[in-house]
């Protein structure tokens, strides 16, 4: 795919991934897209750990699963569907989240997005999450599935030890990448007019109606 708007509107979270290998040249293209993103002062303090080692991925998955059991699973069970998604689709989303939890380490490639920073601040994400989004869009353009995962940060110290990150390096996301089992399609979101205001907070912007 080459149409950027079509790519953005159909970059769904793909949580069911085949274990089939992903060619290194495609992973490199995804990484180049990430390294093309904006970052604070163009300091380029990002670092990307490409992870294929099953044992290391399984070590992280243990914490990822514990976070699901203790936090994420109960939250899904007690939450109403978000805007733009009905109850049936939300249930399927929950099933996909549970599937990824159980098969996280089976994704053939992980990209761990990190920053070299002694004391992360609130604005630190501005120097890594644009790269993460670029990589998600690049994966979609190449027909690969992925999703932005941060759940391992519930057990940050333990997960980063399992990842083998040195002091002063912090992970911000893990992108499990593989060929999707399902199909890409439109993302589920609520009406633009309900989340967009003009000049004053809460003031409706007519131009956003129907958007």
Coordinates of N, CA, C and O in Angstrom, one line a residue, residues 13 70 75 101 190:
X13 N -4.8 -2.8 15.4 CA -3.9 -3.6 16.3 C -4.1 -5.1 15.8 O -5.2 -5.7 15.9
X70 N -3.3 -9.8 36.6 CA -3.5 -9.0 37.7 C -4.2 -7.6 37.4 O -4.9 -7.0 38.3
X75 N -9.6 -5.5 34.1 CA -10.1 -4.2 33.6 C -11.0 -4.4 32.4 O -12.0 -3.8 32.3
X101 N -1.5 -12.4 24.7 CA -0.9 -12.7 26.0 C -0.3 -14.0 26.0 O 0.8 -14.2 26.5
X190 N -14.7 6.6 17.8 CA -16.0 7.4 18.0 C -16.0 8.6 17.0 O -15.0 8.9 16.4

